[in-house]
Amino acid sequence: MHRQPLLELLTAYNPTAPEEIASKLKIINFVQQHPDCFERSLAIGHITASSWLLSKHESQALLMHHAKLDKWLQLGGHCDGNSDVLAVAIKEAQEESGIEAIQPLHEGIFDLDIHTIPANSREQAHDHYDIRFLLKVTSDEQPRISHESKALRWVNKKREELPTDEYSVMRMFDKWMSL
């Protein structure tokens, strides 16, 4: 697997929030230490890819009510060996929204986060080193719920419409507001 393109993306990304600055350094260290960082089989954690998915006119963002975690989150998932994190973010957004026509607004990182996934019957607690991109729907397709979500919801640029108080989701919302 090729870690260098991700390391270059991380190096080019200049977060301003203190928690993101810390996450950037931890993710770089994790990628450098683990050649298998893109594999779900790396039990301590792995690289994941997510998106802040905007509507065609960029006036709304799509969130999902995650079936397993029972939280409102951005669309995203496991790399499963694919080191092209932008391609993974697009694929996951397509799978989880049912919308095929999705493209990046730019190819750089939009946000970073490290979060712990609780232990369950199949795996121990582990960390997701999440690389997030700003994506956009380019068609008039409507979202469709997948097996991974309980619901999908478009949110407008009104904080009171956010169905979550997850800090990293609110941080992405705030970044979108300042675009």
Tab-separated table of C-alpha atoms in Angstrom:
chain	number	residue	atom	x	y	z
A	1	MET	CA	0.000	0.000	0.000
A	2	HIS	CA	1.119	3.483	-0.751
A	3	ARG	CA	1.195	5.732	2.290
A	4	GLN	CA	3.061	8.612	0.659
A	5	PRO	CA	0.038	10.258	-1.045
A	6	LEU	CA	-1.817	10.396	2.283
A	7	LEU	CA	1.267	11.759	4.043
A	8	GLU	CA	1.495	14.462	1.353
A	9	LEU	CA	-2.200	15.359	1.825
A	10	LEU	CA	-1.676	15.563	5.576
A	11	THR	CA	1.444	17.701	5.215
A	12	ALA	CA	-0.399	20.127	2.911
A	13	TYR	CA	-3.348	20.462	5.311
A	14	ASN	CA	-3.094	23.349	7.795
A	15	PRO	CA	-5.746	23.003	10.484
A	16	THR	CA	-6.338	25.842	12.917
A	17	ALA	CA	-8.364	24.119	15.662
A	18	PRO	CA	-6.067	22.780	18.424
A	19	GLU	CA	-7.681	19.315	18.415
A	20	GLU	CA	-7.200	19.035	14.654
A	21	ILE	CA	-3.566	20.100	14.909
A	22	ALA	CA	-3.035	17.334	17.476
A	23	SER	CA	-4.960	14.847	15.317
A	24	LYS	CA	-2.826	15.696	12.282
A	25	LEU	CA	0.378	14.891	14.161
A	26	LYS	CA	-1.080	11.656	15.584
A	27	ILE	CA	-2.360	10.528	12.184
A	28	ILE	CA	1.003	11.199	10.503
A	29	ASN	CA	2.733	9.210	13.243
A	30	PHE	CA	0.189	6.373	12.945
A	31	VAL	CA	0.571	6.163	9.151
A	32	GLN	CA	4.375	6.190	9.405
A	33	GLN	CA	4.387	3.424	12.045
A	34	HIS	CA	1.841	1.078	10.430
A	35	PRO	CA	2.297	-0.034	6.810
A	36	ASP	CA	-1.109	-1.749	7.124
A	37	CYS	CA	-2.879	1.424	8.347
A	38	PHE	CA	-5.539	1.182	5.602
A	39	GLU	CA	-6.585	-2.345	6.631
A	40	ARG	CA	-9.528	-3.007	8.906
A	41	SER	CA	-7.561	-5.994	10.203
A	42	LEU	CA	-5.207	-3.618	12.067
A	43	ALA	CA	-6.992	-4.171	15.373
A	44	ILE	CA	-5.746	-1.059	17.218
A	45	GLY	CA	-7.182	1.256	14.570
A	46	HIS	CA	-7.130	2.180	10.916
A	47	ILE	CA	-7.508	5.004	8.434
A	48	THR	CA	-11.090	5.805	7.455
A	49	ALA	CA	-12.440	8.351	4.968
A	50	SER	CA	-15.511	10.563	5.351
A	51	SER	CA	-17.180	13.512	3.718
A	52	TRP	CA	-19.140	16.635	4.386
A	53	LEU	CA	-21.540	16.097	1.488
A	54	LEU	CA	-23.227	19.199	0.099
A	55	SER	CA	-26.333	19.403	-2.046
A	56	LYS	CA	-26.138	20.419	-5.695
A	57	HIS	CA	-26.578	24.102	-4.803
A	58	GLU	CA	-24.329	23.820	-1.704
A	59	SER	CA	-27.171	25.062	0.509
A	60	GLN	CA	-27.554	21.841	2.514
A	61	ALA	CA	-25.342	19.086	3.939
A	62	LEU	CA	-26.362	15.431	4.250
A	63	LEU	CA	-26.045	13.615	7.581
A	64	MET	CA	-26.859	10.007	8.401
A	65	HIS	CA	-28.223	8.446	11.557
A	66	HIS	CA	-25.652	5.663	11.862
A	67	ALA	CA	-27.338	2.312	12.515
A	68	LYS	CA	-24.565	0.751	14.642
A	69	LEU	CA	-23.404	3.844	16.529
A	70	ASP	CA	-26.910	5.341	16.910
A	71	LYS	CA	-25.584	8.860	16.231
A	72	TRP	CA	-26.020	11.498	13.543
A	73	LEU	CA	-22.730	11.638	11.630
A	74	GLN	CA	-21.167	12.491	8.301
A	75	LEU	CA	-21.029	9.810	5.589
A	76	GLY	CA	-17.895	7.678	5.553
A	77	GLY	CA	-16.260	4.378	6.238
A	78	HIS	CA	-13.347	1.980	6.063
A	79	CYS	CA	-10.629	2.085	3.424
A	80	ASP	CA	-10.398	-1.731	3.318
A	81	GLY	CA	-6.919	-1.604	1.826
A	82	ASN	CA	-7.480	1.319	-0.559
A	83	SER	CA	-4.905	4.033	0.120
A	84	ASP	CA	-6.734	6.592	-2.075
A	85	VAL	CA	-8.686	8.205	0.765
A	86	LEU	CA	-10.505	10.683	-1.489
A	87	ALA	CA	-11.775	7.817	-3.669
A	88	VAL	CA	-12.887	5.977	-0.516
A	89	ALA	CA	-14.733	9.067	0.763
A	90	ILE	CA	-16.573	9.383	-2.569
A	91	LYS	CA	-17.408	5.657	-2.672
A	92	GLU	CA	-18.704	5.697	0.896
A	93	ALA	CA	-20.804	8.804	0.227
A	94	GLN	CA	-22.287	7.107	-2.838
A	95	GLU	CA	-23.035	3.874	-0.982
A	96	GLU	CA	-24.483	5.526	2.104
A	97	SER	CA	-26.546	8.182	0.289
A	98	GLY	CA	-27.616	6.183	-2.762
A	99	ILE	CA	-26.461	9.140	-4.897
A	100	GLU	CA	-23.977	8.340	-7.666
A	101	ALA	CA	-23.153	11.828	-8.997
A	102	ILE	CA	-20.741	13.063	-6.318
A	103	GLN	CA	-17.492	14.938	-6.815
A	104	PRO	CA	-14.992	16.764	-4.595
A	105	LEU	CA	-15.227	20.541	-4.264
A	106	HIS	CA	-11.451	20.384	-3.882
A	107	GLU	CA	-9.063	17.481	-3.425
A	108	GLY	CA	-7.447	18.626	-0.197
A	109	ILE	CA	-8.452	17.565	3.296
A	110	PHE	CA	-11.480	19.358	4.778
A	111	ASP	CA	-11.227	18.024	8.340
A	112	LEU	CA	-9.442	15.425	10.485
A	113	ASP	CA	-10.641	13.475	13.473
A	114	ILE	CA	-9.610	10.552	15.639
A	115	HIS	CA	-12.436	8.805	17.439
A	116	THR	CA	-12.772	5.531	19.310
A	117	ILE	CA	-15.217	2.896	18.126
A	118	PRO	CA	-16.582	0.917	21.087
A	119	ALA	CA	-15.964	-2.806	21.391
A	120	ASN	CA	-18.684	-5.057	20.035
A	121	SER	CA	-19.215	-8.784	19.478
A	122	ARG	CA	-16.890	-8.790	16.442
A	123	GLU	CA	-14.046	-6.458	17.403
A	124	GLN	CA	-12.236	-4.755	20.250
A	125	ALA	CA	-12.462	-1.020	20.828
A	126	HIS	CA	-10.246	0.726	18.291
A	127	ASP	CA	-9.543	4.137	16.793
A	128	HIS	CA	-10.658	5.522	13.462
A	129	TYR	CA	-8.156	7.966	12.027
A	130	ASP	CA	-10.659	9.799	9.862
A	131	ILE	CA	-9.658	11.833	6.798
A	132	ARG	CA	-12.565	14.036	5.673
A	133	PHE	CA	-13.275	15.724	2.362
A	134	LEU	CA	-15.720	18.348	1.121
A	135	LEU	CA	-17.891	16.712	-1.551
A	136	LYS	CA	-20.856	17.866	-3.611
A	137	VAL	CA	-23.808	16.199	-5.319
A	138	THR	CA	-23.845	17.133	-9.021
A	139	SER	CA	-27.261	15.756	-10.026
A	140	ASP	CA	-30.893	15.921	-8.953
A	141	GLU	CA	-30.761	12.421	-7.415
A	142	GLN	CA	-32.507	12.020	-4.077
A	143	PRO	CA	-30.805	10.204	-1.171
A	144	ARG	CA	-31.876	6.671	-0.252
A	145	ILE	CA	-31.301	5.022	3.115
A	146	SER	CA	-28.836	2.123	3.126
A	147	HIS	CA	-28.443	-0.746	5.574
A	148	GLU	CA	-25.834	1.353	7.392
A	149	SER	CA	-28.245	4.098	8.424
A	150	LYS	CA	-31.524	4.560	10.222
A	151	ALA	CA	-32.194	7.852	8.442
A	152	LEU	CA	-30.676	10.508	6.199
A	153	ARG	CA	-31.279	14.222	6.659
A	154	TRP	CA	-30.376	17.326	4.706
A	155	VAL	CA	-29.518	20.181	7.054
A	156	ASN	CA	-29.540	23.858	6.166
A	157	LYS	CA	-27.044	26.449	7.336
A	158	LYS	CA	-28.840	26.828	10.659
A	159	ARG	CA	-27.069	25.382	13.684
A	160	GLU	CA	-30.401	24.667	15.397
A	161	GLU	CA	-31.175	22.200	12.572
A	162	LEU	CA	-28.170	20.029	13.401
A	163	PRO	CA	-29.518	16.790	14.889
A	164	THR	CA	-26.315	16.232	16.856
A	165	ASP	CA	-23.944	17.886	19.275
A	166	GLU	CA	-20.990	15.715	18.193
A	167	TYR	CA	-18.126	18.176	18.348
A	168	SER	CA	-16.395	17.084	15.141
A	169	VAL	CA	-19.666	17.297	13.168
A	170	MET	CA	-20.289	20.781	14.557
A	171	ARG	CA	-16.714	21.739	13.592
A	172	MET	CA	-17.356	20.677	9.973
A	173	PHE	CA	-20.658	22.564	10.016
A	174	ASP	CA	-18.832	25.706	11.179
A	175	LYS	CA	-16.217	25.305	8.426
A	176	TRP	CA	-19.011	24.997	5.853
A	177	MET	CA	-20.636	28.147	7.260
A	178	SER	CA	-17.415	30.095	6.743
A	179	LEU	CA	-16.908	29.051	3.101
